[in-house]
């Protein structure tokens, strides 16, 4: 995901009128979209600062998510998508391996957003400057430390994805209703939503209980003939679709 981080990388002034803040927020969003031909869903606030009129301006500018600091883990359905909390990686030793694993454990069923700034080799010019100036919270770590943390995340089995993907998934999950209609040897499953499916198109995982041992799936992202496990199917679906399950 390519996200915005301010046009000038200056703190937004929280007391500015929303309309004035929107001008700068749209400037960087439009620049990224024009250069990349990709949508811009997320604002990572400069200096993680979001107060006063800033979150409202981000929403008005057309972003879906705003990422701030707060040093905590988000619940499974955050109350404000424009004040998403972050756990910051401060240096090679903070968090240490035990703390990092506690974060991973706490992320199960919640939403952990990790903030990395720089990955510099130990013998790099940048790391030398950091040491010379006795900077403690440099927000920088070595490739070796970064790899250890990523390996720990991968081994956890958690879903690892950009902010925009996870956020859209949560909004889809919370606003999609599932309706099922059985007709003979077929079960029609509808994923109903009022969201714009051109934007909200992250696959959802659907668990369906069926009375059959083998099923032919069509209309999903995991079509084909599959055997059920305890009469359950786990299939990937998109919002606002019809999935047809047929007894095979």
Short mmCIF file of C-alpha atoms in Angstrom, two decimals:
data_model
loop_
_atom_site.label_atom_id
_atom_site.label_comp_id
_atom_site.label_asym_id
_atom_site.label_seq_id
_atom_site.Cartn_x
_atom_site.Cartn_y
_atom_site.Cartn_z
CA UNK A 1 0.00 0.00 0.00
CA UNK A 2 1.19 3.52 -0.81
CA UNK A 3 -0.16 5.79 1.93
CA UNK A 4 0.06 9.53 2.59
CA UNK A 5 2.35 11.09 5.18
CA UNK A 6 1.72 14.79 4.58
CA UNK A 7 2.83 16.91 1.65
CA UNK A 8 5.45 18.83 3.64
CA UNK A 9 6.00 16.33 6.47
CA UNK A 10 4.97 18.95 8.99
CA UNK A 11 2.54 18.51 11.85
CA UNK A 12 -0.96 19.46 10.84
CA UNK A 13 -2.27 22.40 12.87
CA UNK A 14 -5.21 21.03 14.82
CA UNK A 15 -6.94 24.41 15.12
CA UNK A 16 -7.02 25.09 11.37
CA UNK A 17 -10.41 24.93 9.70
CA UNK A 18 -11.25 21.51 8.31
CA UNK A 19 -11.50 22.98 4.80
CA UNK A 20 -7.96 24.37 5.03
CA UNK A 21 -6.52 21.08 6.29
CA UNK A 22 -8.26 19.22 3.48
CA UNK A 23 -6.33 21.21 0.86
CA UNK A 24 -2.95 19.85 1.95
CA UNK A 25 -4.31 16.36 2.61
CA UNK A 26 -5.80 16.22 -0.90
CA UNK A 27 -2.57 17.56 -2.40
CA UNK A 28 -0.53 14.58 -1.25
CA UNK A 29 -3.31 12.07 -1.92
CA UNK A 30 -3.77 13.30 -5.48
CA UNK A 31 0.00 13.32 -6.09
CA UNK A 32 0.41 9.70 -5.00
CA UNK A 33 -2.65 8.56 -6.95
CA UNK A 34 -1.51 10.36 -10.11
CA UNK A 35 2.05 9.03 -9.97
CA UNK A 36 1.15 5.46 -9.00
CA UNK A 37 -2.30 5.00 -10.54
CA UNK A 38 -3.31 3.46 -7.22
CA UNK A 39 -5.98 4.51 -4.70
CA UNK A 40 -4.82 6.14 -1.46
CA UNK A 41 -6.76 4.85 1.54
CA UNK A 42 -4.58 5.72 4.52
CA UNK A 43 -3.05 8.80 6.15
CA UNK A 44 -0.07 8.12 8.39
CA UNK A 45 -0.10 11.41 10.26
CA UNK A 46 3.20 13.32 10.23
CA UNK A 47 4.84 12.74 13.62
CA UNK A 48 1.84 10.48 14.40
CA UNK A 49 0.01 13.61 15.53
CA UNK A 50 -3.77 13.67 15.18
CA UNK A 51 -5.83 16.01 17.33
CA UNK A 52 -8.47 18.72 17.06
CA UNK A 53 -9.82 19.05 13.51
CA UNK A 54 -7.24 16.73 11.95
CA UNK A 55 -9.20 13.41 11.98
CA UNK A 56 -12.33 15.10 10.64
CA UNK A 57 -10.30 16.67 7.83
CA UNK A 58 -8.78 13.32 6.85
CA UNK A 59 -12.27 11.86 6.56
CA UNK A 60 -13.49 14.80 4.49
CA UNK A 61 -10.45 14.49 2.22
CA UNK A 62 -11.63 11.01 1.28
CA UNK A 63 -9.25 8.82 3.23
CA UNK A 64 -10.66 5.71 4.89
CA UNK A 65 -8.09 5.40 7.69
CA UNK A 66 -5.79 7.54 9.80
CA UNK A 67 -2.84 6.09 11.72
CA UNK A 68 -1.56 7.84 14.83
CA UNK A 69 0.64 6.83 17.79
CA UNK A 70 -1.00 5.92 21.13
CA UNK A 71 1.27 2.87 21.73
CA UNK A 72 -1.43 0.25 22.08
CA UNK A 73 -3.25 -2.43 20.08
CA UNK A 74 -6.55 -1.78 18.32
CA UNK A 75 -9.67 -3.81 19.13
CA UNK A 76 -11.17 -6.00 16.37
CA UNK A 77 -13.58 -3.21 15.39
CA UNK A 78 -11.88 0.13 16.19
CA UNK A 79 -14.37 2.82 17.27
CA UNK A 80 -12.62 5.46 15.13
CA UNK A 81 -10.84 4.44 11.94
CA UNK A 82 -9.14 7.86 11.85
CA UNK A 83 -7.42 7.35 15.22
CA UNK A 84 -5.79 3.98 14.74
CA UNK A 85 -3.18 3.10 17.36
CA UNK A 86 0.37 2.02 16.61
CA UNK A 87 3.10 0.14 18.41
CA UNK A 88 6.39 1.83 17.51
CA UNK A 89 9.68 0.02 16.98
CA UNK A 90 12.04 2.41 18.78
CA UNK A 91 15.40 0.70 18.22
CA UNK A 92 17.14 -2.69 18.07
CA UNK A 93 16.34 -3.41 21.71
CA UNK A 94 12.94 -1.77 22.18
CA UNK A 95 10.84 -3.78 22.06
CA UNK A 96 13.00 -6.70 23.14
CA UNK A 97 12.10 -10.19 21.92
CA UNK A 98 9.88 -10.92 24.93
CA UNK A 99 7.92 -7.69 24.57
CA UNK A 100 7.54 -8.24 20.84
CA UNK A 101 6.12 -11.71 21.42
CA UNK A 102 3.69 -10.27 23.98
CA UNK A 103 2.51 -7.87 21.31
CA UNK A 104 1.97 -10.80 18.95
CA UNK A 105 0.00 -12.70 21.59
CA UNK A 106 -2.15 -9.63 22.28
CA UNK A 107 -2.79 -9.21 18.55
CA UNK A 108 -4.70 -12.49 18.35
CA UNK A 109 -8.29 -11.41 17.69
CA UNK A 110 -7.27 -7.73 17.68
CA UNK A 111 -5.46 -5.43 15.25
CA UNK A 112 -1.78 -4.73 15.83
CA UNK A 113 -0.21 -2.01 13.67
CA UNK A 114 3.59 -1.89 13.77
CA UNK A 115 5.43 1.32 12.93
CA UNK A 116 8.91 0.95 11.45
CA UNK A 117 10.82 4.01 10.23
CA UNK A 118 14.22 2.85 8.95
CA UNK A 119 16.16 -0.37 8.49
CA UNK A 120 19.90 0.43 8.44
CA UNK A 121 22.92 -1.94 8.57
CA UNK A 122 24.97 -1.61 11.75
CA UNK A 123 27.97 -0.26 9.80
CA UNK A 124 25.95 2.29 7.82
CA UNK A 125 26.54 6.03 7.86
CA UNK A 126 23.08 6.53 9.36
CA UNK A 127 23.70 4.24 12.31
CA UNK A 128 27.03 5.97 12.94
CA UNK A 129 25.31 9.34 13.12
CA UNK A 130 22.67 7.94 15.49
CA UNK A 131 25.39 6.61 17.82
CA UNK A 132 27.41 9.86 17.67
CA UNK A 133 24.38 11.87 18.76
CA UNK A 134 23.34 9.40 21.46
CA UNK A 135 19.85 9.10 19.99
CA UNK A 136 17.97 6.50 22.04
CA UNK A 137 14.65 6.31 20.23
CA UNK A 138 15.95 6.42 16.67
CA UNK A 139 13.02 4.43 15.22
CA UNK A 140 15.74 2.56 13.33
CA UNK A 141 16.89 -1.04 13.51
CA UNK A 142 19.22 -3.37 11.65
CA UNK A 143 18.15 -5.81 8.91
CA UNK A 144 18.96 -8.69 11.28
CA UNK A 145 16.60 -7.40 13.99
CA UNK A 146 13.92 -6.66 11.41
CA UNK A 147 14.16 -10.19 10.00
CA UNK A 148 13.82 -11.75 13.46
CA UNK A 149 10.67 -9.75 14.16
CA UNK A 150 9.11 -10.55 10.79
CA UNK A 151 9.92 -14.25 11.23
CA UNK A 152 8.19 -14.18 14.62
CA UNK A 153 5.12 -12.63 13.00
CA UNK A 154 5.07 -15.19 10.19
CA UNK A 155 5.43 -18.08 12.65
CA UNK A 156 2.48 -16.75 14.68
CA UNK A 157 0.05 -17.50 11.85
CA UNK A 158 -1.47 -14.01 12.10
CA UNK A 159 -2.68 -12.29 8.94
CA UNK A 160 -0.03 -9.75 7.90
CA UNK A 161 -1.31 -7.02 5.58
CA UNK A 162 -1.21 -3.24 4.97
CA UNK A 163 -3.40 -0.93 7.01
CA UNK A 164 -5.71 -0.28 4.07
CA UNK A 165 -6.36 -3.99 3.51
CA UNK A 166 -7.03 -4.83 7.16
CA UNK A 167 -9.20 -1.74 7.63
CA UNK A 168 -11.31 -2.45 4.56
CA UNK A 169 -11.67 -6.08 5.64
CA UNK A 170 -12.97 -4.99 9.05
CA UNK A 171 -15.47 -2.55 7.54
CA UNK A 172 -16.64 -5.22 5.09
CA UNK A 173 -16.95 -7.86 7.79
CA UNK A 174 -18.94 -5.57 10.06
CA UNK A 175 -21.33 -4.39 7.34
CA UNK A 176 -21.92 -7.56 5.29
CA UNK A 177 -24.99 -9.65 5.99
CA UNK A 178 -25.09 -13.29 4.93
CA UNK A 179 -28.35 -14.80 3.67
CA UNK A 180 -28.81 -18.44 2.66
CA UNK A 181 -31.60 -20.00 0.61
CA UNK A 182 -31.78 -23.79 0.16
CA UNK A 183 -33.35 -25.15 -3.01
CA UNK A 184 -33.13 -28.92 -3.39
CA UNK A 185 -29.52 -29.92 -3.99
CA UNK A 186 -28.37 -26.29 -4.03
CA UNK A 187 -27.67 -23.71 -1.36
CA UNK A 188 -27.56 -20.07 -2.46
CA UNK A 189 -25.40 -17.86 -0.23
CA UNK A 190 -25.66 -14.07 -0.58
CA UNK A 191 -23.15 -11.61 0.91
CA UNK A 192 -25.17 -8.41 1.12
CA UNK A 193 -23.63 -4.98 1.68
CA UNK A 194 -24.23 -1.30 0.88
CA UNK A 195 -20.50 -0.61 0.57
CA UNK A 196 -18.89 0.41 -2.70
CA UNK A 197 -17.48 -2.91 -3.91
CA UNK A 198 -15.04 -1.16 -6.25
CA UNK A 199 -13.27 -0.03 -3.06
CA UNK A 200 -14.28 -2.71 -0.58
CA UNK A 201 -13.04 -5.80 -2.39
CA UNK A 202 -10.83 -7.53 0.18
CA UNK A 203 -11.78 -11.24 0.41
CA UNK A 204 -13.80 -12.30 3.45
CA UNK A 205 -13.61 -15.77 4.97
CA UNK A 206 -16.99 -17.44 5.28
CA UNK A 207 -17.74 -20.61 7.24
CA UNK A 208 -20.85 -22.43 5.98
CA UNK A 209 -22.54 -25.45 7.55
CA UNK A 210 -24.00 -27.81 4.95
CA UNK A 211 -25.72 -31.23 5.16
CA UNK A 212 -23.44 -32.74 2.49
CA UNK A 213 -20.06 -34.47 2.51
CA UNK A 214 -18.90 -33.18 -0.89
CA UNK A 215 -19.84 -29.83 -2.43
CA UNK A 216 -19.32 -28.03 -5.72
CA UNK A 217 -18.65 -24.32 -5.04
CA UNK A 218 -19.23 -21.59 -7.64
CA UNK A 219 -19.23 -17.80 -7.40
CA UNK A 220 -16.57 -17.64 -4.67
CA UNK A 221 -12.81 -17.07 -4.78
CA UNK A 222 -12.23 -20.75 -3.96
CA UNK A 223 -14.44 -22.53 -6.49
CA UNK A 224 -14.33 -26.23 -7.15
CA UNK A 225 -15.37 -29.56 -5.70
CA UNK A 226 -14.35 -29.93 -2.07
CA UNK A 227 -15.03 -32.28 0.81
CA UNK A 228 -16.50 -30.81 3.96
CA UNK A 229 -14.92 -31.14 7.40
CA UNK A 230 -17.58 -31.89 10.01
CA UNK A 231 -20.07 -30.69 7.37
CA UNK A 232 -18.39 -27.26 7.27
CA UNK A 233 -16.90 -25.31 4.37
CA UNK A 234 -14.39 -22.48 4.67
CA UNK A 235 -14.51 -20.33 1.53
CA UNK A 236 -13.20 -16.95 0.43
CA UNK A 237 -15.90 -14.59 -0.81
CA UNK A 238 -16.33 -10.98 -1.86
CA UNK A 239 -19.06 -8.62 -0.63
CA UNK A 240 -22.25 -8.37 -2.68
CA UNK A 241 -21.91 -11.76 -4.37
CA UNK A 242 -24.00 -14.90 -4.84
CA UNK A 243 -22.23 -18.17 -4.08
CA UNK A 244 -23.90 -21.42 -5.13
CA UNK A 245 -23.16 -24.61 -3.24
CA UNK A 246 -24.29 -27.79 -4.97
CA UNK A 247 -24.33 -31.31 -3.55
CA UNK A 248 -21.81 -33.33 -5.53
#
